[in-house]
């Protein structure tokens, strides 16, 4: 998920460094945007090193990019921690006098604030009125903790620990508390000790689906069949090679299974343990493999999405994919043509038991699109 992390000028700003690290380690793409005053409490260098991105607070740099709009529109979630009394007041009034406030006003992403200040400042009617205004507008406020404050005194106003902020900010996501199992890549069935029957699936679609499910709050297990590219952070990855290993790795309960892996339909009946020598001719006897997704849905109470890859497109692809939906007993099927293999984009036919929609775009965009249509079935 693309998270814009605003940091404002309170003593708790130093704790935001750990929040950056936590969110980054969970696999999110973090853009840190401190206010000028926040940089009196925490160093720009620390934030740049932890987030892996340079920080530029000047609204009027790179004006051609209109950075405040870009930052706002490219965020899936905005967190402000700590949020000072002054920041909350300006946000409640719609004052946009720095890059952070401009980006928030230019965004439609959910906003979470973690106020932190001295007890009297927190309990001041002005602050409480601003909090009420922000909550009415849908901004989620994480109540400050009770504890030690800046000086020797203690009371309500302390910023909660980064772990609590991260959990709160990421809760309320549509796949929170759900386990999503995604299979990706292509299986390889051995012919001999070095050769195999495989396919050209790169696993890109499955990886994007795993990322999208993770970003929507799910606990994700990605069963990766022969994927060469890097697997996403924040998901559990199980690497497999052939159909039997894939079946074993799938042997777990989940709320949603997405079968994006290209599974071999056949295996060699008697693969050789040694490398076969060049000869005059060789006949391989192939036997069909098990239909893993059909068997999985028959034995688990689960919402299921399968993929159907076909040489055809248009109406014929819809026909082939619809037949597979009923044949396998899945809830949804994504029909795509062989041109999708190895590409960053895809054109899909999304079929449920009573509807059909077409869509095209990057595999990342389509992953979100697919999950948005599947999520209502999970509730
Ligand atoms: C040592 C010190 C600690 C401060 N801590 C806080 C704080 O925890 N919460 C707060 O709301 N303001 C705090 N302030 C006041 C803010 O820094 C001040 O309101 C500032 O204008 C906030 O700027 P910003 O919201 O643009 O980051 C503190 C000031 C000082 C000097």
mmCIF file of C-alpha atoms and ligand atoms in Angstrom:
data_model
loop_
_atom_site.group_PDB
_atom_site.id
_atom_site.type_symbol
_atom_site.label_atom_id
_atom_site.label_comp_id
_atom_site.label_asym_id
_atom_site.label_seq_id
_atom_site.Cartn_x
_atom_site.Cartn_y
_atom_site.Cartn_z
ATOM 1 C CA UNK A 1 0.000 0.000 0.000
ATOM 2 C CA UNK A 2 1.233 3.531 -0.716
ATOM 3 C CA UNK A 3 1.237 5.286 2.646
ATOM 4 C CA UNK A 4 1.878 8.993 3.154
ATOM 5 C CA UNK A 5 3.227 9.390 6.676
ATOM 6 C CA UNK A 6 2.942 12.948 7.963
ATOM 7 C CA UNK A 7 5.011 13.859 11.027
ATOM 8 C CA UNK A 8 4.323 17.098 12.889
ATOM 9 C CA UNK A 9 6.319 19.091 15.425
ATOM 10 C CA UNK A 10 5.739 17.386 18.753
ATOM 11 C CA UNK A 11 8.147 15.706 21.101
ATOM 12 C CA UNK A 12 6.856 12.268 20.035
ATOM 13 C CA UNK A 13 8.180 12.836 16.495
ATOM 14 C CA UNK A 14 11.227 10.755 17.403
ATOM 15 C CA UNK A 15 8.953 7.709 17.755
ATOM 16 C CA UNK A 16 7.832 8.129 14.129
ATOM 17 C CA UNK A 17 11.181 6.694 13.024
ATOM 18 C CA UNK A 18 10.083 3.303 14.330
ATOM 19 C CA UNK A 19 6.716 3.672 12.646
ATOM 20 C CA UNK A 20 8.453 4.215 9.297
ATOM 21 C CA UNK A 21 10.511 1.081 9.866
ATOM 22 C CA UNK A 22 7.502 -1.028 10.913
ATOM 23 C CA UNK A 23 5.378 -0.013 7.934
ATOM 24 C CA UNK A 24 8.295 -0.478 5.553
ATOM 25 C CA UNK A 25 9.021 -3.949 6.924
ATOM 26 C CA UNK A 26 5.357 -4.845 6.456
ATOM 27 C CA UNK A 27 5.902 -4.261 2.735
ATOM 28 C CA UNK A 28 4.310 -0.843 2.312
ATOM 29 C CA UNK A 29 5.611 1.950 0.139
ATOM 30 C CA UNK A 30 6.190 4.836 2.565
ATOM 31 C CA UNK A 31 6.526 8.507 1.680
ATOM 32 C CA UNK A 32 7.472 10.520 4.748
ATOM 33 C CA UNK A 33 6.347 14.131 4.882
ATOM 34 C CA UNK A 34 7.377 15.983 8.043
ATOM 35 C CA UNK A 35 6.413 19.583 8.739
ATOM 36 C CA UNK A 36 9.209 22.183 9.089
ATOM 37 C CA UNK A 37 8.667 22.074 12.853
ATOM 38 C CA UNK A 38 8.847 18.251 12.947
ATOM 39 C CA UNK A 39 12.417 18.539 11.679
ATOM 40 C CA UNK A 40 13.304 20.363 14.922
ATOM 41 C CA UNK A 41 12.517 17.086 16.713
ATOM 42 C CA UNK A 42 13.762 14.424 14.292
ATOM 43 C CA UNK A 43 16.471 14.495 11.634
ATOM 44 C CA UNK A 44 15.688 14.500 7.941
ATOM 45 C CA UNK A 45 18.610 12.099 7.432
ATOM 46 C CA UNK A 46 17.052 9.481 9.715
ATOM 47 C CA UNK A 47 13.715 9.664 7.904
ATOM 48 C CA UNK A 48 15.303 9.562 4.462
ATOM 49 C CA UNK A 49 17.447 6.566 5.353
ATOM 50 C CA UNK A 50 14.571 4.632 6.909
ATOM 51 C CA UNK A 51 12.041 5.386 4.182
ATOM 52 C CA UNK A 52 14.525 5.081 1.332
ATOM 53 C CA UNK A 53 13.236 8.336 -0.190
ATOM 54 C CA UNK A 54 14.494 11.907 -0.189
ATOM 55 C CA UNK A 55 12.413 14.461 1.645
ATOM 56 C CA UNK A 56 11.559 17.798 0.091
ATOM 57 C CA UNK A 57 9.130 19.958 2.047
ATOM 58 C CA UNK A 58 9.124 22.896 -0.317
ATOM 59 C CA UNK A 59 5.718 23.293 -1.966
ATOM 60 C CA UNK A 60 7.304 25.345 -4.717
ATOM 61 C CA UNK A 61 9.960 22.847 -5.823
ATOM 62 C CA UNK A 62 9.271 20.810 -8.955
ATOM 63 C CA UNK A 63 6.200 22.922 -9.524
ATOM 64 C CA UNK A 64 5.551 21.291 -12.900
ATOM 65 C CA UNK A 65 4.725 18.042 -11.039
ATOM 66 C CA UNK A 66 2.242 19.833 -8.738
ATOM 67 C CA UNK A 67 3.620 17.716 -5.916
ATOM 68 C CA UNK A 68 0.890 18.249 -3.332
ATOM 69 C CA UNK A 69 -1.740 16.900 -5.747
ATOM 70 C CA UNK A 70 0.521 14.058 -6.853
ATOM 71 C CA UNK A 71 1.290 13.099 -3.232
ATOM 72 C CA UNK A 72 -2.377 13.225 -2.284
ATOM 73 C CA UNK A 73 -3.628 11.285 -5.259
ATOM 74 C CA UNK A 74 -0.936 8.629 -5.140
ATOM 75 C CA UNK A 75 -1.614 7.651 -1.522
ATOM 76 C CA UNK A 76 -3.840 4.761 -0.489
ATOM 77 C CA UNK A 77 -3.666 5.792 3.168
ATOM 78 C CA UNK A 78 -2.482 8.891 5.039
ATOM 79 C CA UNK A 79 -1.227 8.624 8.624
ATOM 80 C CA UNK A 80 -0.188 11.650 10.676
ATOM 81 C CA UNK A 81 1.778 10.672 13.780
ATOM 82 C CA UNK A 82 2.313 12.558 15.945
ATOM 83 C CA UNK A 83 -0.385 15.106 15.142
ATOM 84 C CA UNK A 84 0.118 18.375 17.040
ATOM 85 C CA UNK A 85 -2.697 20.539 18.386
ATOM 86 C CA UNK A 86 -1.742 23.155 15.818
ATOM 87 C CA UNK A 87 -1.865 20.675 12.917
ATOM 88 C CA UNK A 88 -5.279 19.336 14.011
ATOM 89 C CA UNK A 89 -6.633 22.897 14.199
ATOM 90 C CA UNK A 90 -5.346 23.757 10.734
ATOM 91 C CA UNK A 91 -6.690 20.527 9.255
ATOM 92 C CA UNK A 92 -10.105 21.064 10.862
ATOM 93 C CA UNK A 93 -10.200 24.594 9.398
ATOM 94 C CA UNK A 94 -9.021 23.536 5.958
ATOM 95 C CA UNK A 95 -5.898 25.668 6.191
ATOM 96 C CA UNK A 96 -3.333 24.500 3.665
ATOM 97 C CA UNK A 97 -0.137 26.336 4.535
ATOM 98 C CA UNK A 98 2.382 23.541 4.084
ATOM 99 C CA UNK A 99 2.964 20.578 1.777
ATOM 100 C CA UNK A 100 1.453 18.026 4.189
ATOM 101 C CA UNK A 101 -1.847 19.872 4.654
ATOM 102 C CA UNK A 102 -2.093 20.582 0.918
ATOM 103 C CA UNK A 103 -1.517 16.890 0.112
ATOM 104 C CA UNK A 104 -4.182 15.808 2.620
ATOM 105 C CA UNK A 105 -6.731 18.251 1.211
ATOM 106 C CA UNK A 106 -5.939 17.053 -2.305
ATOM 107 C CA UNK A 107 -6.459 13.398 -1.387
ATOM 108 C CA UNK A 108 -9.453 11.106 -1.170
ATOM 109 C CA UNK A 109 -7.476 8.454 0.759
ATOM 110 C CA UNK A 110 -8.502 7.507 4.299
ATOM 111 C CA UNK A 111 -6.746 9.637 6.923
ATOM 112 C CA UNK A 112 -5.652 8.459 10.377
ATOM 113 C CA UNK A 113 -4.251 10.867 12.970
ATOM 114 C CA UNK A 114 -2.450 10.068 16.218
ATOM 115 C CA UNK A 115 -2.659 13.231 18.356
ATOM 116 C CA UNK A 116 0.074 13.704 20.956
ATOM 117 C CA UNK A 117 0.421 16.683 23.272
ATOM 118 C CA UNK A 118 0.406 17.817 26.851
ATOM 119 C CA UNK A 119 -2.764 16.804 28.778
ATOM 120 C CA UNK A 120 -4.115 20.366 29.077
ATOM 121 C CA UNK A 121 -3.616 20.935 25.343
ATOM 122 C CA UNK A 122 -5.441 17.672 24.566
ATOM 123 C CA UNK A 123 -8.325 18.462 26.910
ATOM 124 C CA UNK A 124 -8.586 22.074 25.761
ATOM 125 C CA UNK A 125 -12.084 22.681 24.288
ATOM 126 C CA UNK A 126 -10.508 24.041 21.105
ATOM 127 C CA UNK A 127 -8.606 20.788 20.520
ATOM 128 C CA UNK A 128 -11.610 18.648 21.428
ATOM 129 C CA UNK A 129 -13.846 20.635 19.046
ATOM 130 C CA UNK A 130 -11.290 20.162 16.263
ATOM 131 C CA UNK A 131 -11.152 16.420 16.971
ATOM 132 C CA UNK A 132 -14.950 16.187 16.814
ATOM 133 C CA UNK A 133 -14.961 18.053 13.475
ATOM 134 C CA UNK A 134 -12.326 15.760 12.006
ATOM 135 C CA UNK A 135 -14.170 12.627 13.187
ATOM 136 C CA UNK A 136 -17.419 13.883 11.675
ATOM 137 C CA UNK A 137 -15.584 14.159 8.349
ATOM 138 C CA UNK A 138 -14.470 10.529 8.545
ATOM 139 C CA UNK A 139 -10.929 11.065 9.783
ATOM 140 C CA UNK A 140 -9.973 8.273 12.184
ATOM 141 C CA UNK A 141 -8.464 9.471 15.435
ATOM 142 C CA UNK A 142 -6.328 7.195 17.593
ATOM 143 C CA UNK A 143 -6.878 8.399 21.173
ATOM 144 C CA UNK A 144 -3.641 9.364 22.902
ATOM 145 C CA UNK A 145 -2.370 7.034 25.603
ATOM 146 C CA UNK A 146 -2.055 7.943 29.275
ATOM 147 C CA UNK A 147 1.537 8.109 30.468
ATOM 148 C CA UNK A 148 4.731 10.085 30.773
ATOM 149 C CA UNK A 149 4.727 13.351 28.790
ATOM 150 C CA UNK A 150 7.534 15.721 27.756
ATOM 151 C CA UNK A 151 8.611 16.769 31.213
ATOM 152 C CA UNK A 152 8.146 15.093 34.570
ATOM 153 C CA UNK A 153 4.360 15.118 34.408
ATOM 154 C CA UNK A 154 2.131 12.396 33.028
ATOM 155 C CA UNK A 155 -1.498 12.026 31.908
ATOM 156 C CA UNK A 156 -3.510 11.574 28.703
ATOM 157 C CA UNK A 157 -1.734 13.000 25.661
ATOM 158 C CA UNK A 158 1.112 10.583 25.073
ATOM 159 C CA UNK A 159 1.465 9.177 21.552
ATOM 160 C CA UNK A 160 0.677 5.423 21.468
ATOM 161 C CA UNK A 161 3.532 3.119 20.503
ATOM 162 C CA UNK A 162 4.273 2.696 16.766
ATOM 163 C CA UNK A 163 2.968 -0.921 16.781
ATOM 164 C CA UNK A 164 -0.398 0.282 18.055
ATOM 165 C CA UNK A 165 -0.530 3.109 15.499
ATOM 166 C CA UNK A 166 0.270 0.698 12.655
ATOM 167 C CA UNK A 167 -2.368 -1.814 13.796
ATOM 168 C CA UNK A 168 -4.996 0.909 14.191
ATOM 169 C CA UNK A 169 -4.193 2.541 10.855
ATOM 170 C CA UNK A 170 -4.286 -0.730 8.956
ATOM 171 C CA UNK A 171 -7.424 -2.018 10.690
ATOM 172 C CA UNK A 172 -10.769 -1.327 9.126
ATOM 173 C CA UNK A 173 -9.364 -2.470 5.811
ATOM 174 C CA UNK A 174 -11.771 -4.743 3.924
ATOM 175 C CA UNK A 175 -9.621 -7.883 4.154
ATOM 176 C CA UNK A 176 -8.568 -7.371 7.773
ATOM 177 C CA UNK A 177 -8.717 -10.721 9.618
ATOM 178 C CA UNK A 178 -9.005 -12.736 6.379
ATOM 179 C CA UNK A 179 -6.508 -15.295 5.168
ATOM 180 C CA UNK A 180 -5.961 -15.212 1.425
ATOM 181 C CA UNK A 181 -4.107 -18.030 -0.324
ATOM 182 C CA UNK A 182 -2.692 -17.119 -3.734
ATOM 183 C CA UNK A 183 -0.932 -19.558 -6.046
ATOM 184 C CA UNK A 184 1.336 -18.131 -8.732
ATOM 185 C CA UNK A 185 3.854 -19.178 -11.362
ATOM 186 C CA UNK A 186 3.964 -22.400 -13.315
ATOM 187 C CA UNK A 187 4.557 -25.986 -12.219
ATOM 188 C CA UNK A 188 7.287 -28.204 -13.680
ATOM 189 C CA UNK A 189 6.812 -31.947 -14.108
ATOM 190 C CA UNK A 190 10.090 -33.882 -14.387
ATOM 191 C CA UNK A 191 11.015 -35.832 -17.511
ATOM 192 C CA UNK A 192 14.402 -36.844 -16.141
ATOM 193 C CA UNK A 193 16.857 -35.501 -13.573
ATOM 194 C CA UNK A 194 17.299 -32.164 -15.426
ATOM 195 C CA UNK A 195 14.416 -31.778 -17.873
ATOM 196 C CA UNK A 196 10.821 -30.964 -17.238
ATOM 197 C CA UNK A 197 7.454 -30.128 -18.790
ATOM 198 C CA UNK A 198 6.762 -26.532 -17.849
ATOM 199 C CA UNK A 199 4.985 -23.431 -19.064
ATOM 200 C CA UNK A 200 5.857 -19.787 -19.564
ATOM 201 C CA UNK A 201 3.885 -18.327 -16.671
ATOM 202 C CA UNK A 202 6.051 -15.752 -14.844
ATOM 203 C CA UNK A 203 3.798 -15.488 -11.784
ATOM 204 C CA UNK A 204 3.364 -11.719 -12.211
ATOM 205 C CA UNK A 205 -0.438 -11.744 -11.973
ATOM 206 C CA UNK A 206 -0.364 -13.878 -8.807
ATOM 207 C CA UNK A 207 2.271 -11.642 -7.231
ATOM 208 C CA UNK A 208 0.176 -8.538 -7.943
ATOM 209 C CA UNK A 209 -2.896 -10.258 -6.469
ATOM 210 C CA UNK A 210 -0.929 -11.188 -3.349
ATOM 211 C CA UNK A 211 0.251 -7.578 -2.984
ATOM 212 C CA UNK A 212 -3.258 -6.184 -3.489
ATOM 213 C CA UNK A 213 -4.716 -8.598 -0.887
ATOM 214 C CA UNK A 214 -1.940 -7.657 1.551
ATOM 215 C CA UNK A 215 -2.617 -3.941 0.980
ATOM 216 C CA UNK A 216 -6.300 -4.494 1.699
ATOM 217 C CA UNK A 217 -5.366 -5.911 5.105
ATOM 218 C CA UNK A 218 -5.304 -9.686 4.474
ATOM 219 C CA UNK A 219 -2.875 -12.204 5.887
ATOM 220 C CA UNK A 220 -1.522 -13.607 2.624
ATOM 221 C CA UNK A 221 0.142 -16.911 1.804
ATOM 222 C CA UNK A 222 1.707 -16.961 -1.641
ATOM 223 C CA UNK A 223 2.465 -20.403 -3.034
ATOM 224 C CA UNK A 224 5.092 -19.612 -5.639
ATOM 225 C CA UNK A 225 5.763 -22.199 -8.332
ATOM 226 C CA UNK A 226 9.141 -21.577 -9.961
ATOM 227 C CA UNK A 227 9.011 -17.785 -9.719
ATOM 228 C CA UNK A 228 12.329 -16.139 -10.561
ATOM 229 C CA UNK A 229 11.357 -12.568 -9.639
ATOM 230 C CA UNK A 230 11.399 -11.169 -6.108
ATOM 231 C CA UNK A 231 8.395 -12.103 -3.996
ATOM 232 C CA UNK A 232 6.588 -9.317 -2.127
ATOM 233 C CA UNK A 233 7.395 -8.323 1.444
ATOM 234 C CA UNK A 234 4.701 -8.792 4.058
ATOM 235 C CA UNK A 235 3.354 -12.077 2.671
ATOM 236 C CA UNK A 236 4.342 -15.655 3.621
ATOM 237 C CA UNK A 237 5.913 -17.359 0.643
ATOM 238 C CA UNK A 238 6.038 -21.129 0.080
ATOM 239 C CA UNK A 239 8.175 -22.145 -2.889
ATOM 240 C CA UNK A 240 7.111 -25.223 -4.829
ATOM 241 C CA UNK A 241 8.195 -26.991 -8.009
ATOM 242 C CA UNK A 242 5.718 -29.589 -9.262
ATOM 243 C CA UNK A 243 2.004 -30.321 -8.975
ATOM 244 C CA UNK A 244 2.382 -32.593 -5.927
ATOM 245 C CA UNK A 245 4.332 -29.931 -4.033
ATOM 246 C CA UNK A 246 1.754 -27.335 -4.986
ATOM 247 C CA UNK A 247 -1.058 -29.543 -3.713
ATOM 248 C CA UNK A 248 0.768 -30.092 -0.431
ATOM 249 C CA UNK A 249 1.371 -26.353 0.024
ATOM 250 C CA UNK A 250 -2.322 -25.662 -0.663
ATOM 251 C CA UNK A 251 -3.332 -28.031 2.116
ATOM 252 C CA UNK A 252 -4.427 -25.288 4.548
ATOM 253 C CA UNK A 253 -7.598 -23.405 5.361
ATOM 254 C CA UNK A 254 -8.203 -19.902 4.105
ATOM 255 C CA UNK A 255 -11.106 -17.516 3.506
ATOM 256 C CA UNK A 256 -10.265 -16.847 -0.117
ATOM 257 C CA UNK A 257 -8.208 -18.887 -2.544
ATOM 258 C CA UNK A 258 -6.961 -17.363 -5.791
ATOM 259 C CA UNK A 259 -5.576 -19.974 -8.121
ATOM 260 C CA UNK A 260 -3.430 -17.925 -10.484
ATOM 261 C CA UNK A 261 -0.728 -20.590 -10.949
ATOM 262 C CA UNK A 262 -0.527 -22.346 -14.302
ATOM 263 C CA UNK A 263 -0.723 -25.988 -13.256
ATOM 264 C CA UNK A 264 0.483 -28.711 -15.574
ATOM 265 C CA UNK A 265 -2.415 -30.818 -16.905
ATOM 266 C CA UNK A 266 -0.139 -33.809 -17.438
ATOM 267 C CA UNK A 267 2.836 -35.456 -15.802
ATOM 268 C CA UNK A 268 5.308 -38.002 -17.173
ATOM 269 C CA UNK A 269 4.207 -41.450 -16.021
ATOM 270 C CA UNK A 270 7.699 -42.766 -15.328
ATOM 271 C CA UNK A 271 10.238 -39.931 -15.127
ATOM 272 C CA UNK A 272 13.851 -41.032 -15.234
ATOM 273 C CA UNK A 273 16.042 -40.468 -12.164
ATOM 274 C CA UNK A 274 19.006 -39.952 -14.468
ATOM 275 C CA UNK A 275 19.622 -37.588 -17.340
ATOM 276 C CA UNK A 276 18.360 -39.291 -20.507
ATOM 277 C CA UNK A 277 20.939 -39.747 -23.249
ATOM 278 C CA UNK A 278 20.377 -38.637 -26.816
ATOM 279 C CA UNK A 279 18.815 -41.572 -28.696
ATOM 280 C CA UNK A 280 16.970 -42.219 -31.903
ATOM 281 C CA UNK A 281 13.588 -41.310 -30.504
ATOM 282 C CA UNK A 282 11.854 -41.125 -27.180
ATOM 283 C CA UNK A 283 8.211 -41.620 -26.337
ATOM 284 C CA UNK A 284 6.923 -40.160 -23.130
ATOM 285 C CA UNK A 285 3.752 -41.523 -21.603
ATOM 286 C CA UNK A 286 1.775 -38.718 -19.963
ATOM 287 C CA UNK A 287 -0.934 -39.109 -17.349
ATOM 288 C CA UNK A 288 -3.359 -36.380 -16.296
ATOM 289 C CA UNK A 289 -2.676 -34.521 -13.045
ATOM 290 C CA UNK A 290 -5.311 -33.821 -10.409
ATOM 291 C CA UNK A 291 -7.513 -30.737 -10.854
ATOM 292 C CA UNK A 292 -6.198 -29.004 -7.726
ATOM 293 C CA UNK A 293 -8.673 -26.121 -7.521
ATOM 294 C CA UNK A 294 -11.721 -28.353 -8.152
ATOM 295 C CA UNK A 295 -10.536 -30.715 -5.441
ATOM 296 C CA UNK A 296 -9.752 -27.817 -3.050
ATOM 297 C CA UNK A 297 -13.189 -26.179 -3.344
ATOM 298 C CA UNK A 298 -14.901 -29.561 -2.969
ATOM 299 C CA UNK A 299 -13.168 -30.039 0.385
ATOM 300 C CA UNK A 300 -13.052 -26.528 1.871
ATOM 301 C CA UNK A 301 -15.607 -23.889 2.793
ATOM 302 C CA UNK A 302 -13.993 -21.055 0.905
ATOM 303 C CA UNK A 303 -14.552 -18.341 -1.670
ATOM 304 C CA UNK A 304 -12.593 -19.250 -4.762
ATOM 305 C CA UNK A 305 -11.199 -17.525 -7.837
ATOM 306 C CA UNK A 306 -9.628 -19.555 -10.638
ATOM 307 C CA UNK A 307 -7.933 -18.445 -13.826
ATOM 308 C CA UNK A 308 -8.667 -19.790 -17.290
ATOM 309 C CA UNK A 309 -6.006 -19.271 -19.945
ATOM 310 C CA UNK A 310 -7.115 -19.750 -23.514
ATOM 311 C CA UNK A 311 -5.902 -19.223 -27.094
ATOM 312 C CA UNK A 312 -9.138 -17.444 -27.858
ATOM 313 C CA UNK A 313 -10.459 -14.078 -26.774
ATOM 314 C CA UNK A 314 -13.811 -12.260 -26.872
ATOM 315 C CA UNK A 315 -16.984 -14.368 -26.824
ATOM 316 C CA UNK A 316 -15.118 -17.643 -27.217
ATOM 317 C CA UNK A 317 -12.950 -16.868 -24.168
ATOM 318 C CA UNK A 318 -16.097 -16.076 -22.156
ATOM 319 C CA UNK A 319 -17.577 -19.417 -23.231
ATOM 320 C CA UNK A 320 -14.447 -21.387 -22.285
ATOM 321 C CA UNK A 321 -14.089 -19.591 -18.950
ATOM 322 C CA UNK A 322 -17.777 -19.989 -18.046
ATOM 323 C CA UNK A 323 -17.585 -23.726 -18.727
ATOM 324 C CA UNK A 324 -14.569 -23.929 -16.382
ATOM 325 C CA UNK A 325 -16.412 -22.026 -13.660
ATOM 326 C CA UNK A 326 -19.116 -24.727 -13.518
ATOM 327 C CA UNK A 327 -16.730 -27.588 -14.148
ATOM 328 C CA UNK A 328 -14.429 -26.655 -11.256
ATOM 329 C CA UNK A 329 -17.182 -25.444 -8.923
ATOM 330 C CA UNK A 330 -15.450 -22.108 -8.229
ATOM 331 C CA UNK A 331 -17.199 -18.839 -7.372
ATOM 332 C CA UNK A 332 -15.349 -16.652 -9.868
ATOM 333 C CA UNK A 333 -13.224 -17.238 -12.903
ATOM 334 C CA UNK A 334 -10.858 -14.850 -14.627
ATOM 335 C CA UNK A 335 -10.548 -15.613 -18.323
ATOM 336 C CA UNK A 336 -7.443 -14.320 -20.047
ATOM 337 C CA UNK A 337 -5.742 -15.061 -23.308
ATOM 338 C CA UNK A 338 -2.188 -16.367 -23.780
ATOM 339 C CA UNK A 339 -1.011 -12.847 -24.708
ATOM 340 C CA UNK A 340 -1.122 -12.090 -20.956
ATOM 341 C CA UNK A 341 1.839 -14.399 -20.295
ATOM 342 C CA UNK A 342 4.935 -12.417 -19.363
ATOM 343 C CA UNK A 343 3.176 -9.079 -19.898
ATOM 344 C CA UNK A 344 2.664 -6.284 -17.335
ATOM 345 C CA UNK A 345 -0.852 -5.749 -18.618
ATOM 346 C CA UNK A 346 -3.818 -8.008 -19.097
ATOM 347 C CA UNK A 347 -7.274 -8.014 -20.613
ATOM 348 C CA UNK A 348 -9.676 -10.143 -18.618
ATOM 349 C CA UNK A 349 -13.187 -11.550 -18.618
ATOM 350 C CA UNK A 350 -14.363 -11.711 -15.005
ATOM 351 C CA UNK A 351 -17.153 -14.233 -14.621
ATOM 352 C CA UNK A 352 -19.271 -15.117 -11.608
ATOM 353 C CA UNK A 353 -22.197 -17.543 -11.486
ATOM 354 C CA UNK A 354 -24.572 -14.796 -12.580
ATOM 355 C CA UNK A 355 -22.553 -11.976 -14.099
ATOM 356 C CA UNK A 356 -19.803 -11.124 -16.537
ATOM 357 C CA UNK A 357 -17.587 -8.021 -16.828
ATOM 358 C CA UNK A 358 -14.604 -7.213 -19.034
ATOM 359 C CA UNK A 359 -11.629 -5.156 -17.899
ATOM 360 C CA UNK A 360 -8.135 -4.258 -18.999
ATOM 361 C CA UNK A 361 -5.143 -2.519 -17.438
ATOM 362 C CA UNK A 362 -1.944 -3.235 -15.614
ATOM 363 C CA UNK A 363 -1.859 -6.461 -13.610
ATOM 364 C CA UNK A 364 -1.579 -4.352 -10.478
ATOM 365 C CA UNK A 365 -4.727 -2.322 -11.325
ATOM 366 C CA UNK A 366 -6.622 -5.459 -12.320
ATOM 367 C CA UNK A 367 -5.710 -7.179 -9.057
ATOM 368 C CA UNK A 368 -7.403 -4.399 -7.065
ATOM 369 C CA UNK A 369 -10.342 -4.479 -9.476
ATOM 370 C CA UNK A 370 -10.792 -8.239 -9.040
ATOM 371 C CA UNK A 371 -10.567 -8.098 -5.241
ATOM 372 C CA UNK A 372 -13.121 -5.264 -5.065
ATOM 373 C CA UNK A 373 -15.582 -7.597 -6.808
ATOM 374 C CA UNK A 374 -14.756 -10.626 -4.663
ATOM 375 C CA UNK A 375 -14.729 -8.895 -1.239
ATOM 376 C CA UNK A 376 -18.562 -8.602 -0.880
ATOM 377 C CA UNK A 377 -18.790 -12.438 -1.004
ATOM 378 C CA UNK A 378 -16.465 -12.721 1.997
ATOM 379 C CA UNK A 379 -18.644 -10.874 4.482
HETATM 380 C C1 LIG B 1 9.884 21.018 23.326
HETATM 381 C C2 LIG B 1 8.570 21.191 22.630
HETATM 382 C C3 LIG B 1 7.711 20.141 22.599
HETATM 383 C C4 LIG B 1 6.475 20.266 21.967
HETATM 384 N N1 LIG B 1 5.645 19.199 21.950
HETATM 385 C C5 LIG B 1 4.422 19.306 21.407
HETATM 386 C C6 LIG B 1 3.542 18.215 21.440
HETATM 387 O O1 LIG B 1 3.846 17.141 21.920
HETATM 388 N N2 LIG B 1 2.301 18.382 20.879
HETATM 389 C C7 LIG B 1 1.913 19.567 20.320
HETATM 390 O O2 LIG B 1 0.781 19.644 19.871
HETATM 391 N N3 LIG B 1 2.758 20.608 20.260
HETATM 392 C C8 LIG B 1 3.999 20.518 20.784
HETATM 393 N N4 LIG B 1 4.860 21.591 20.729
HETATM 394 C C9 LIG B 1 4.424 22.818 20.052
HETATM 395 C C10 LIG B 1 4.559 22.682 18.525
HETATM 396 O O3 LIG B 1 5.919 22.456 18.199
HETATM 397 C C11 LIG B 1 4.026 23.928 17.814
HETATM 398 O O4 LIG B 1 2.635 24.062 18.036
HETATM 399 C C12 LIG B 1 4.314 23.925 16.347
HETATM 400 O O5 LIG B 1 3.782 25.102 15.774
HETATM 401 C C13 LIG B 1 3.695 22.724 15.618
HETATM 402 O O6 LIG B 1 4.007 22.801 14.251
HETATM 403 P P1 LIG B 1 3.458 21.779 13.157
HETATM 404 O O7 LIG B 1 2.112 21.358 13.602
HETATM 405 O O8 LIG B 1 3.455 22.523 11.885
HETATM 406 O O9 LIG B 1 4.447 20.653 13.087
HETATM 407 C C14 LIG B 1 6.112 21.492 21.352
HETATM 408 C C15 LIG B 1 7.014 22.525 21.363
HETATM 409 C C16 LIG B 1 8.239 22.401 22.007
HETATM 410 C C17 LIG B 1 9.186 23.557 21.991
#
